[in-house]
mmCIF file of C-alpha atoms and ligand atoms in Angstrom:
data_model
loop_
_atom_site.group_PDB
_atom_site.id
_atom_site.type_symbol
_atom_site.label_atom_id
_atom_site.label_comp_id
_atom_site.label_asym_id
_atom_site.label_seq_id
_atom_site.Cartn_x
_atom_site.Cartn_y
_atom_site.Cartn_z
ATOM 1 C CA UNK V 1 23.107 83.502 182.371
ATOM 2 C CA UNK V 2 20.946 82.096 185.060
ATOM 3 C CA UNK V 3 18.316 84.663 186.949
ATOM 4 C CA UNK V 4 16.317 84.304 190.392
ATOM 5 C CA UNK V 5 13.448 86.547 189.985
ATOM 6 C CA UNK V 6 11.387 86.821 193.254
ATOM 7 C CA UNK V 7 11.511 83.033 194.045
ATOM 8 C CA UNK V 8 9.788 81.249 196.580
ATOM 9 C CA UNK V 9 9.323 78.069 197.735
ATOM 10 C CA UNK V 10 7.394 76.003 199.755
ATOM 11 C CA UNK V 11 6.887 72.314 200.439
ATOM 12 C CA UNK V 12 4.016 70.705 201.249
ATOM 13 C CA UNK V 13 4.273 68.565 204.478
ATOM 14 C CA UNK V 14 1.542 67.219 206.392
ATOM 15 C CA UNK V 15 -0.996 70.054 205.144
ATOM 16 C CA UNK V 16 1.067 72.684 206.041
ATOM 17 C CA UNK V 17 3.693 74.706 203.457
ATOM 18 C CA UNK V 18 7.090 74.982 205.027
ATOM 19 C CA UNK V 19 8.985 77.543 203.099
ATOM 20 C CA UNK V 20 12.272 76.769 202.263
ATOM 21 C CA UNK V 21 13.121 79.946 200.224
ATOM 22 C CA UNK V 22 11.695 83.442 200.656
ATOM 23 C CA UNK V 23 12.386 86.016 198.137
ATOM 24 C CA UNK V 24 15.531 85.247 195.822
ATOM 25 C CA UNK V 25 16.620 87.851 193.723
ATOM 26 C CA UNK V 26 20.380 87.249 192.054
ATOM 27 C CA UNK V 27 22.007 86.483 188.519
ATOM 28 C CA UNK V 28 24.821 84.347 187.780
ATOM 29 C CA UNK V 29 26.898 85.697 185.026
ATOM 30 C CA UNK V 30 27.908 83.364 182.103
ATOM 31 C CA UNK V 31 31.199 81.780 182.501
ATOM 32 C CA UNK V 32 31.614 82.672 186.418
ATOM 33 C CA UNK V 33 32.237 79.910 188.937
ATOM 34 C CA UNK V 34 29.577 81.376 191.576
ATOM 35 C CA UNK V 35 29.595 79.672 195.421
ATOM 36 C CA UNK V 36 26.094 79.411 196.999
ATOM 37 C CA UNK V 37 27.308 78.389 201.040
ATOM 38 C CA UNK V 38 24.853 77.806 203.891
ATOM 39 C CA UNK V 39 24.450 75.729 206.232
ATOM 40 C CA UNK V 40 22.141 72.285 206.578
ATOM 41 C CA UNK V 41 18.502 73.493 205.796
ATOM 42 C CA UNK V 42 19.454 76.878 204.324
ATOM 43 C CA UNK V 43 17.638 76.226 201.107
ATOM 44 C CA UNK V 44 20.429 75.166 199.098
ATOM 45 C CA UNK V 45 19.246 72.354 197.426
ATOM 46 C CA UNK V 46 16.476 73.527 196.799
ATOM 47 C CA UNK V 47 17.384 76.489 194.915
ATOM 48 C CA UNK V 48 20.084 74.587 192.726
ATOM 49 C CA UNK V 49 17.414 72.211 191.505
ATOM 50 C CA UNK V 50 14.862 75.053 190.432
ATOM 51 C CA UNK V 51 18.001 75.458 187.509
ATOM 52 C CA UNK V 52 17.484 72.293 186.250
ATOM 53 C CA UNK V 53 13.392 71.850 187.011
ATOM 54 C CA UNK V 54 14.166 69.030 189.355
ATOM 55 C CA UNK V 55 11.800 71.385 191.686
ATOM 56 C CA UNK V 56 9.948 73.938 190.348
ATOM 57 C CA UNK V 57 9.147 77.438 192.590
ATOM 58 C CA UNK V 58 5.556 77.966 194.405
ATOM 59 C CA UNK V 59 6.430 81.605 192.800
ATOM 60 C CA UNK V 60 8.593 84.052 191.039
ATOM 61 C CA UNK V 61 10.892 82.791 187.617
ATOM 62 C CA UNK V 62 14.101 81.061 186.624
ATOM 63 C CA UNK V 63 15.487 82.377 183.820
ATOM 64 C CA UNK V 64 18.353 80.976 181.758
ATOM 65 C CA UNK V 65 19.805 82.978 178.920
ATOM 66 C CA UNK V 66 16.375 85.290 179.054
ATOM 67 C CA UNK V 67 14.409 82.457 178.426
ATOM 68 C CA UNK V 68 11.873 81.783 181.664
ATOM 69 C CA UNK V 69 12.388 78.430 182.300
ATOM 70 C CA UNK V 70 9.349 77.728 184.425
ATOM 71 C CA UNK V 71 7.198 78.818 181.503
ATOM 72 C CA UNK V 72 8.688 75.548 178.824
ATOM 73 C CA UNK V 73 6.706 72.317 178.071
ATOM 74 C CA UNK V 74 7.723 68.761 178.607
ATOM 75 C CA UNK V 75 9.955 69.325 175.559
ATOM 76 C CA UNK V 76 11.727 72.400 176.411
ATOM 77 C CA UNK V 77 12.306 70.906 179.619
ATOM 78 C CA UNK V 78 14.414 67.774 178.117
ATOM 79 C CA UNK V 79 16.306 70.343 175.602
ATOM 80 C CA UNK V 80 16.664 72.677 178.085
ATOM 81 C CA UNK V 81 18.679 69.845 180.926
ATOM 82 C CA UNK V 82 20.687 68.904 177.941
ATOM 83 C CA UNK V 83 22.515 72.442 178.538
ATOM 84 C CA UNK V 84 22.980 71.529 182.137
ATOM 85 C CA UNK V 85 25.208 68.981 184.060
ATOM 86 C CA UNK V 86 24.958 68.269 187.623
ATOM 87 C CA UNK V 87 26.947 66.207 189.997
ATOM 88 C CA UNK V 88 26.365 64.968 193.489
ATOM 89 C CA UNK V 89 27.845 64.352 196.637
ATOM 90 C CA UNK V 90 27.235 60.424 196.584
ATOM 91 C CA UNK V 91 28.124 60.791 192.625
ATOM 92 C CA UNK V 92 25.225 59.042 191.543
ATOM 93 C CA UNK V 93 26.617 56.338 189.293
ATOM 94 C CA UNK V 94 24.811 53.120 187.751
ATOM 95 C CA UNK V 95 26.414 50.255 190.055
ATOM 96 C CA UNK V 96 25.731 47.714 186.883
ATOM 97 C CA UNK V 97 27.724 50.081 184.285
ATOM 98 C CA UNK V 98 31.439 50.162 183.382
ATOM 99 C CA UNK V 99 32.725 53.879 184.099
ATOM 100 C CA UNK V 100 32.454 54.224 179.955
ATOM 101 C CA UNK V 101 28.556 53.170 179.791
ATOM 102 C CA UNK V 102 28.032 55.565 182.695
ATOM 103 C CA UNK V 103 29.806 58.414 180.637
ATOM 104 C CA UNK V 104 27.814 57.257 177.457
ATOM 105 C CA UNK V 105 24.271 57.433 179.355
ATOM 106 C CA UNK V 106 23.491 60.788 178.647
ATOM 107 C CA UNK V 107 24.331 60.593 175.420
ATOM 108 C CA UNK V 108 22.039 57.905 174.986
ATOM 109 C CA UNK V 109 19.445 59.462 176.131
ATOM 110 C CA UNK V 110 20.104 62.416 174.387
ATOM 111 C CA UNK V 111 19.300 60.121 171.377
ATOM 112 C CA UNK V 112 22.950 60.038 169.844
ATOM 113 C CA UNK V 113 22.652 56.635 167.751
ATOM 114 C CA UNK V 114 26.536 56.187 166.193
ATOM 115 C CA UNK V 115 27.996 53.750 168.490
ATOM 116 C CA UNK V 116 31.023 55.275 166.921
ATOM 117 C CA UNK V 117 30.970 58.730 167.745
ATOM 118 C CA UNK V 118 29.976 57.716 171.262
ATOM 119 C CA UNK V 119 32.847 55.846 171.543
ATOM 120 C CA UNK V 120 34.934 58.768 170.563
ATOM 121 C CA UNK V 121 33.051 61.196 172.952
ATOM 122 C CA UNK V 122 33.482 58.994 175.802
ATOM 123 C CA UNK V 123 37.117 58.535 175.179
ATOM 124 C CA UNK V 124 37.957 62.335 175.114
ATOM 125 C CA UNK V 125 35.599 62.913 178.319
ATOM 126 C CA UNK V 126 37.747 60.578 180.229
ATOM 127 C CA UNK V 127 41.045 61.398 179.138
ATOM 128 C CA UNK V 128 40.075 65.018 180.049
ATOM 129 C CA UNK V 129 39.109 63.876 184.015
ATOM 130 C CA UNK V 130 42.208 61.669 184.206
ATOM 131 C CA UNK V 131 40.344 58.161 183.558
ATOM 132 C CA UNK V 132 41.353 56.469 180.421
ATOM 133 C CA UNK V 133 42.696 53.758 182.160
ATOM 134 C CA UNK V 134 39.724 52.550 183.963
ATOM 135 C CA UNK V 135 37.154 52.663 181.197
ATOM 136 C CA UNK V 136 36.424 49.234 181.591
ATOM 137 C CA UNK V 137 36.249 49.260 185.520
ATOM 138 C CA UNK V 138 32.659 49.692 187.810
ATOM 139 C CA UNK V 139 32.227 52.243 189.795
ATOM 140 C CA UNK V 140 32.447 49.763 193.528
ATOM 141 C CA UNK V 141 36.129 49.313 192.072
ATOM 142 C CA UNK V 142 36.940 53.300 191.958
ATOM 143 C CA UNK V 143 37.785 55.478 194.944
ATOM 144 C CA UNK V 144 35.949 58.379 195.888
ATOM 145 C CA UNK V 145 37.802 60.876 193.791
ATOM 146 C CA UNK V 146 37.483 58.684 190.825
ATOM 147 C CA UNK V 147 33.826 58.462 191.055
ATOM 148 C CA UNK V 148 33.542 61.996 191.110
ATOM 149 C CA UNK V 149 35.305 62.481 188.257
ATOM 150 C CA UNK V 150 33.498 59.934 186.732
ATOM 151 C CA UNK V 151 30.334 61.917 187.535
ATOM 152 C CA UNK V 152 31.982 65.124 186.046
ATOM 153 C CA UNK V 153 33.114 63.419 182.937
ATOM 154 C CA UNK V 154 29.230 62.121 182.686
ATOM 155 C CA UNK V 155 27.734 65.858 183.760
ATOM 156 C CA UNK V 156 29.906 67.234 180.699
ATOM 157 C CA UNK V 157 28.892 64.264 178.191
ATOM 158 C CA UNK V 158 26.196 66.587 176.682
ATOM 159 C CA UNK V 159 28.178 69.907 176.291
ATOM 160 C CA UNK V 160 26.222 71.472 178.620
ATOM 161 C CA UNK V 161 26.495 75.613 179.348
ATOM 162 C CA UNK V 162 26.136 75.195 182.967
ATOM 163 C CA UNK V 163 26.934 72.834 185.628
ATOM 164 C CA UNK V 164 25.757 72.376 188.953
ATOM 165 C CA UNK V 165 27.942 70.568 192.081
ATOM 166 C CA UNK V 166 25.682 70.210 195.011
ATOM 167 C CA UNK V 167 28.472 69.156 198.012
ATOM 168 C CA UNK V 168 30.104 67.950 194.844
ATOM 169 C CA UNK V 169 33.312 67.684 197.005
ATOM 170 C CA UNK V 170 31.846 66.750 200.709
ATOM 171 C CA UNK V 171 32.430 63.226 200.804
ATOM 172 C CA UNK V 172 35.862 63.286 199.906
ATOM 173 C CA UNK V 173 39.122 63.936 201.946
ATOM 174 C CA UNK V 174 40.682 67.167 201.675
ATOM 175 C CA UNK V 175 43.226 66.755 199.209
ATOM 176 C CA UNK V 176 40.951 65.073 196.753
ATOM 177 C CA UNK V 177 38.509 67.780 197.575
ATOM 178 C CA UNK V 178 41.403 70.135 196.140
ATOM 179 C CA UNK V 179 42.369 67.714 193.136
ATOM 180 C CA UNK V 180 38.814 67.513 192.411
ATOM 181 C CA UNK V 181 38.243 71.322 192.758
ATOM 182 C CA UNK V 182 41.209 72.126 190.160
ATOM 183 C CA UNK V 183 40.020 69.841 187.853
ATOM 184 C CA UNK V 184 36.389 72.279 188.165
ATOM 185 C CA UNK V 185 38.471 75.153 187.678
ATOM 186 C CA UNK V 186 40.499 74.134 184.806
ATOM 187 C CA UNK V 187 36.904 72.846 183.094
ATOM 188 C CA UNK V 188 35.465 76.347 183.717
ATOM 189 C CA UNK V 189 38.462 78.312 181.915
ATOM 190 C CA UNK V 190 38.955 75.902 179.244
ATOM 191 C CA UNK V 191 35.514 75.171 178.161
ATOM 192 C CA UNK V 192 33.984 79.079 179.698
ATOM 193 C CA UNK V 193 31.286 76.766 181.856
ATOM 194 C CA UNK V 194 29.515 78.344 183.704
ATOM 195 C CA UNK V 195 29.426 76.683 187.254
ATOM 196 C CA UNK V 196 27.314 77.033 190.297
ATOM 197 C CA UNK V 197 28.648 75.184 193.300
ATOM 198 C CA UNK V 198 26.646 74.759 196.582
ATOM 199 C CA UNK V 199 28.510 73.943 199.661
ATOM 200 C CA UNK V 200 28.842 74.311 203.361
ATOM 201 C CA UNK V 201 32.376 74.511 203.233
ATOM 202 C CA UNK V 202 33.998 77.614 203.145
ATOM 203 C CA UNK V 203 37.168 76.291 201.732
ATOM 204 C CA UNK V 204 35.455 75.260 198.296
ATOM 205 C CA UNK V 205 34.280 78.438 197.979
ATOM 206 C CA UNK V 206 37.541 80.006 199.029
ATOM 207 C CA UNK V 207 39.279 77.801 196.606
ATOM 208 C CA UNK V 208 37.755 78.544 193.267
ATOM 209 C CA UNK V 209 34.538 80.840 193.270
ATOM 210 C CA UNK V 210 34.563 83.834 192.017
ATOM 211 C CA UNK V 211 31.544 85.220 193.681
ATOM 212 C CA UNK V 212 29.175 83.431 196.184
ATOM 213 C CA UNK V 213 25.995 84.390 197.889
ATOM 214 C CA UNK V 214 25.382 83.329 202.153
ATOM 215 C CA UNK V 215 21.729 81.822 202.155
ATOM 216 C CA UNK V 216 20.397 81.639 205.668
ATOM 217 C CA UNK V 217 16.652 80.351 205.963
ATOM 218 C CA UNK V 218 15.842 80.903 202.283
ATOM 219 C CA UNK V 219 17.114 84.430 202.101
ATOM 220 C CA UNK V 220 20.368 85.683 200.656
ATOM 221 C CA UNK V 221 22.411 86.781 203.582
ATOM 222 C CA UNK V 222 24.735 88.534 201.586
ATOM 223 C CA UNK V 223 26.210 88.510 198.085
ATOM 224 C CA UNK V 224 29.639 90.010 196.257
ATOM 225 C CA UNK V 225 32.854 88.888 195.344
ATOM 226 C CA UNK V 226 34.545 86.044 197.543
ATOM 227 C CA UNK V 227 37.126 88.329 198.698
ATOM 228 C CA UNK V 228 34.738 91.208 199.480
ATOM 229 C CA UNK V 229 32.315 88.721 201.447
ATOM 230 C CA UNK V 230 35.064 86.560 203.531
ATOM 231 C CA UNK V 231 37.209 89.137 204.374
ATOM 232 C CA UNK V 232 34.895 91.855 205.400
ATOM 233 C CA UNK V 233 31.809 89.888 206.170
ATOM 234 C CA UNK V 234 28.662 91.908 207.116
ATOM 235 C CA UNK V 235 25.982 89.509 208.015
ATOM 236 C CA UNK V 236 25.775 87.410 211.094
ATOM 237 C CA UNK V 237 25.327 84.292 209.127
ATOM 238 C CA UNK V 238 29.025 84.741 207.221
ATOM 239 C CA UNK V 239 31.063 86.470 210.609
ATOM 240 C CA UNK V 240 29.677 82.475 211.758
ATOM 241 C CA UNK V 241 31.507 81.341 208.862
ATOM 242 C CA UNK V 242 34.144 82.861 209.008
ATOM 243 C CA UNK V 243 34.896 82.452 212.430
ATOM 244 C CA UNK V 244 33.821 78.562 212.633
ATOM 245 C CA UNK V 245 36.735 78.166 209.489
ATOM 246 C CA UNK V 246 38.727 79.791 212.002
ATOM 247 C CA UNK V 247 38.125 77.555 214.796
ATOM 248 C CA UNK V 248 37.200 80.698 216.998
ATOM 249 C CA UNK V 249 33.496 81.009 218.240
ATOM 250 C CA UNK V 250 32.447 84.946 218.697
ATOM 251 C CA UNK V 251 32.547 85.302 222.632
ATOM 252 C CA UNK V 252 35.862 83.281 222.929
ATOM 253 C CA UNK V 253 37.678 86.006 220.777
ATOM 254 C CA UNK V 254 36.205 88.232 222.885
ATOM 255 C CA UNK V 255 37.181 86.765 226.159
ATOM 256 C CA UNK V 256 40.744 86.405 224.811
ATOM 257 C CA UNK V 257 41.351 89.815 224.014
ATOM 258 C CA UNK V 258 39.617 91.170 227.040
ATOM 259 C CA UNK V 259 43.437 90.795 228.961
ATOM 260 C CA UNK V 260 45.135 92.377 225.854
ATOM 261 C CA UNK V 261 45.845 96.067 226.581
ATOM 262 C CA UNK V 262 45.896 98.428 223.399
ATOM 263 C CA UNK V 263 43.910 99.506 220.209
ATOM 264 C CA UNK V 264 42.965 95.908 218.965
ATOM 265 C CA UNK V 265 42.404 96.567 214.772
ATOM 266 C CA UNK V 266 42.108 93.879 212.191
ATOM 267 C CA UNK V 267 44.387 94.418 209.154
ATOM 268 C CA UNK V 268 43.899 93.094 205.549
ATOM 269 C CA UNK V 269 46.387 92.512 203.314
ATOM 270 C CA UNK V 270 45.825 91.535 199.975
ATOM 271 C CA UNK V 271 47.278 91.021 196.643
ATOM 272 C CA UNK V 272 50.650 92.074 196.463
ATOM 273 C CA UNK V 273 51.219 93.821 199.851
ATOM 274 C CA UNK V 274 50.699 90.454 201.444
ATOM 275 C CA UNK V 275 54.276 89.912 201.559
ATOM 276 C CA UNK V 276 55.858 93.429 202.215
ATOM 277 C CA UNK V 277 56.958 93.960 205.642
ATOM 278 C CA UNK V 278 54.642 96.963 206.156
ATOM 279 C CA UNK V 279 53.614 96.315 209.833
ATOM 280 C CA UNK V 280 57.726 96.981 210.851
ATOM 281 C CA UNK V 281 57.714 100.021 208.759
ATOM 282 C CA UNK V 282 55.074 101.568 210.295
ATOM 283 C CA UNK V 283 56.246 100.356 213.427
ATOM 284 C CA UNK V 284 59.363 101.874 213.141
ATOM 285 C CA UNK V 285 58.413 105.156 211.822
ATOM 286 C CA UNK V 286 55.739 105.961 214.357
ATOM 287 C CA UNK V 287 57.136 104.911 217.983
ATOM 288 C CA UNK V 288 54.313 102.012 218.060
ATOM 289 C CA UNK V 289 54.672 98.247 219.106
ATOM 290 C CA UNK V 290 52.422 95.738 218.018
ATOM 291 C CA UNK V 291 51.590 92.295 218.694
ATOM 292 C CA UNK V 292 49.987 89.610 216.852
ATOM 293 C CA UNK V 293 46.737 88.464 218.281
ATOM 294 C CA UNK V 294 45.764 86.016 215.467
ATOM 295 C CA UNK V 295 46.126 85.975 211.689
ATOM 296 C CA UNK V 296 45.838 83.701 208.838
ATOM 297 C CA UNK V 297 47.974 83.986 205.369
ATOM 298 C CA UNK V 298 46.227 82.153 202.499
ATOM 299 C CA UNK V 299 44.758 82.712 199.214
ATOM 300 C CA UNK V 300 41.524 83.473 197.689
ATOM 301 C CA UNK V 301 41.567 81.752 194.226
ATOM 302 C CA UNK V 302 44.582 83.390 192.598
ATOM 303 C CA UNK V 303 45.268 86.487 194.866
ATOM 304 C CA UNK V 304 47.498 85.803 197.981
ATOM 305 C CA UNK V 305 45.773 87.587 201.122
ATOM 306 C CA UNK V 306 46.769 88.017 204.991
ATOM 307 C CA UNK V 307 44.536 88.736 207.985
ATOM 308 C CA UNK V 308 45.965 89.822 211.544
ATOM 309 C CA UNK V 309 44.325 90.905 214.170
ATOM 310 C CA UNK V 310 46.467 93.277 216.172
ATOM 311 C CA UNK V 311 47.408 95.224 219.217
ATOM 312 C CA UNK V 312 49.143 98.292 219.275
ATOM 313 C CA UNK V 313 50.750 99.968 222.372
ATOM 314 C CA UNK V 314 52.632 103.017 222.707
ATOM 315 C CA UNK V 315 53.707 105.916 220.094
ATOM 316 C CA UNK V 316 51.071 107.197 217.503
ATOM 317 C CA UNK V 317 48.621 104.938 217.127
ATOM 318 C CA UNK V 318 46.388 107.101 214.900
ATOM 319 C CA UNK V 319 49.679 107.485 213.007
ATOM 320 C CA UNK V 320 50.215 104.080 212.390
ATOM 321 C CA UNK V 321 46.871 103.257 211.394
ATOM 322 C CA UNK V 322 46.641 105.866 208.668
ATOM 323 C CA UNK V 323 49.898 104.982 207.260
ATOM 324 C CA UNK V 324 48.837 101.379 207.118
ATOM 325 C CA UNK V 325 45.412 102.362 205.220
ATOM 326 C CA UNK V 326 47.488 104.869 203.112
ATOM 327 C CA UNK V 327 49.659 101.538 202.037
ATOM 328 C CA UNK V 328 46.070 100.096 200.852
ATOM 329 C CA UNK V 329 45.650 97.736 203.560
ATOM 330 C CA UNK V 330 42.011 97.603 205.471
ATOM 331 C CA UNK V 331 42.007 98.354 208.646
ATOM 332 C CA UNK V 332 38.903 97.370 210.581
ATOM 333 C CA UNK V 333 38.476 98.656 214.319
ATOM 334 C CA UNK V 334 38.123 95.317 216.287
ATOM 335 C CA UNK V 335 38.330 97.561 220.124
ATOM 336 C CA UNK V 336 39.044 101.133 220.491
HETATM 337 N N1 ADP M 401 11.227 67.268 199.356
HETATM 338 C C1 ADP M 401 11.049 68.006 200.465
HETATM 339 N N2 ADP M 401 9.886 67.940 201.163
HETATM 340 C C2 ADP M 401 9.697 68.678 202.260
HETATM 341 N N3 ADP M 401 10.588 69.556 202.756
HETATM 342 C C3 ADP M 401 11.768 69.682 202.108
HETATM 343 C C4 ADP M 401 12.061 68.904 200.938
HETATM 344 N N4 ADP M 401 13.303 69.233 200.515
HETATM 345 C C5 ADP M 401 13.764 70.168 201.379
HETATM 346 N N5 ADP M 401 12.850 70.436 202.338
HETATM 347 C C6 ADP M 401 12.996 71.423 203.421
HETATM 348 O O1 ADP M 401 13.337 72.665 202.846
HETATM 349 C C7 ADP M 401 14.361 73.330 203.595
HETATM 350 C C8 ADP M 401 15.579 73.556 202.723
HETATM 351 O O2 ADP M 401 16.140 72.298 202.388
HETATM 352 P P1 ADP M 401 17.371 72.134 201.378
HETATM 353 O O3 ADP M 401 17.119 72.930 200.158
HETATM 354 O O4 ADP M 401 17.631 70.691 201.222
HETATM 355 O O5 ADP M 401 18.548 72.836 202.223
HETATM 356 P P2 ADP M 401 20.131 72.605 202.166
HETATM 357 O O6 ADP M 401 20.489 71.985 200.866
HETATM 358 O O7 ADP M 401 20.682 73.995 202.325
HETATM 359 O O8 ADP M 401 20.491 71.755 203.339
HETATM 360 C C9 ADP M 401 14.618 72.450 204.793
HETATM 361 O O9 ADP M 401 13.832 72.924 205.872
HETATM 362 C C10 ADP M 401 14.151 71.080 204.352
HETATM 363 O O10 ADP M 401 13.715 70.313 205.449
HETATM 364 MG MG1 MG M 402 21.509 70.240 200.395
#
């Protein structure tokens, strides 16, 4: 659906060209919700608005559905944001419009004359995000989560293919941040949106992405399926990610385990096996103890997953291991 072919991108400040991405190279399939995480100055901004030609790249292409978008005229360019919705972290909402006139702005624009059938768009937009009953209300009078949906409700006004959320969710507390992230997810299987979501919180991405991409100074860090990337990270950039989501910086966990005798491994769990008491079995069966250094149980999207890092002491250790990677679990040496 959406293809980075050899980007860059520089900005011009001061007479000199500070890049702010270096060689992108990645597609986003149609209909996936894809997570593009980094942290402040990564790049991703930028990259999100070479999809909609709110920036356009010093080199390389953008190409949506095959078509090169860098390559349209002024008129391709209107058509072409029709097909694409974006929403903001500080929403982005005309202050002087109800919440309907804000929802019916892009369809103005768009050049939709029947005050009728604008009325009936508008209506079915905000029933969808949960806002019939403040149609009539401004946007100072609506609480964060509101607004947001407000801007969703707007971003989909125009039956767009794609939309983009650029820290769609970082101004609001966590549990609108998850009320605001289900209401993404139930958008992207009901309507097969495609949706690109930049963030710098790992959470969002953990939530509802199916695949996301680490950008560290302009360059993809690494790219793959959520659970692939998070769980077994292999670039500096994400094991920073992952361990600031786990409150843990990299020489603490070092320091802590430094008293703990034994064969420190970290096991993954995922899908079903997350709740079968494997770690006893194995126990049991092969003379071993364990103990439980750290762990997390949560969820990536749909599929339940566990994490422990642990110790093991005594009996076959070898054993153990290879019966716990024989039961599908990964088992990643953290100290021999
Ligand atoms: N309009 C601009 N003019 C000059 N430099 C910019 C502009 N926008 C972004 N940059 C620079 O480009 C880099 C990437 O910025 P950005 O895409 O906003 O990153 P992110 O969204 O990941 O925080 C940063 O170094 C930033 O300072
Ligand atoms: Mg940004």
């Amino acid at each position: 659906m959406i293809t980075f072919k050899h980007i860059h991108k520089a900005y011009r400040v001061g007479g000199s060209d500070i890049p702010a991405l270096q060689g992108i190279d990645f597609e986003i399939q149609a209909g996936e919700i894809f997570g593009i995480i980094g942290h402040s100055g990564a790049g991703k901004s930028t990259l999100v608005r070479l999809i909609n030609l709110l920036e356009r790249p010093t080199s390389g292409q953008v190409l949506i559905d095959n078509v090169d978008i860098t390559a349209l005229d002024a008129e391709g360019v209107r058509l072409q944001r029709q097909r694409i919705g974006m929403i903001f972290q500080h929403f982005n909402l005309l202050s002087s419009k109800t919440v309907a006139q804000n929802v019916a702005f892009p369809l103005e624009l768009a050049g939709v004359a029947n005050k009728h059938q604008i009325r009936k768009r508008v209506a079915a937009l905000l029933a969808r995000v949960g806002l019939t009953d403040h149609a009539d209300k401004y946007p100072a009078q609506l609480s964060g989560g509101q607004k947001q949906r407000v801007g969703i409700a707007r971003a989909l006004a125009t039956e767009p293919k794609i939309l983009l959320c650029d820290e769609a969710t970082s101004a609001l507390d966590p549990q609108t941040t998850q009320s605001v992230l289900q209401l993404l997810a139930d958008i992207n299987r009901e309507l097969g949106l495609t949706i690109v979501i930049i963030t710098h919180e790992m959470d969002v991405v953990r939530r509802i992405a199916d695949r996301v991409a680490v950008l560290d100074a302009g360059r993809v860090a690494e790219i793959g399926p959520v659970a692939e990337v998070f769980l077994h990270p292999k670039h500096a950039t994400t094991r920073r990610f992952v361990l600031e989501d786990e409150h843990v910086d990299e020489g603490e966990e070092r320091d802590d385990f430094a008293h703990v005798p034994g064969r420190i491994v970290r096991l993954t769990f995922t899908g079903d096996s997350t709740y079968e008491p494997l770690l006893g079995a194995v126990a049991r069966a092969t003379g071993i103890d364990f103990s439980i250094l750290a762990g997390r149980i949560d969820r990536i999207k749909d599929t339940p997953y566990g994490q422990l890092t642990v110790a093991f002491t005594g009996g076959d250790v070898p054993a153990a291991l290879a019966q716990l990677a024989g039961r599908g679990l990964a088992v990643e040496e953290v100290r021999a």
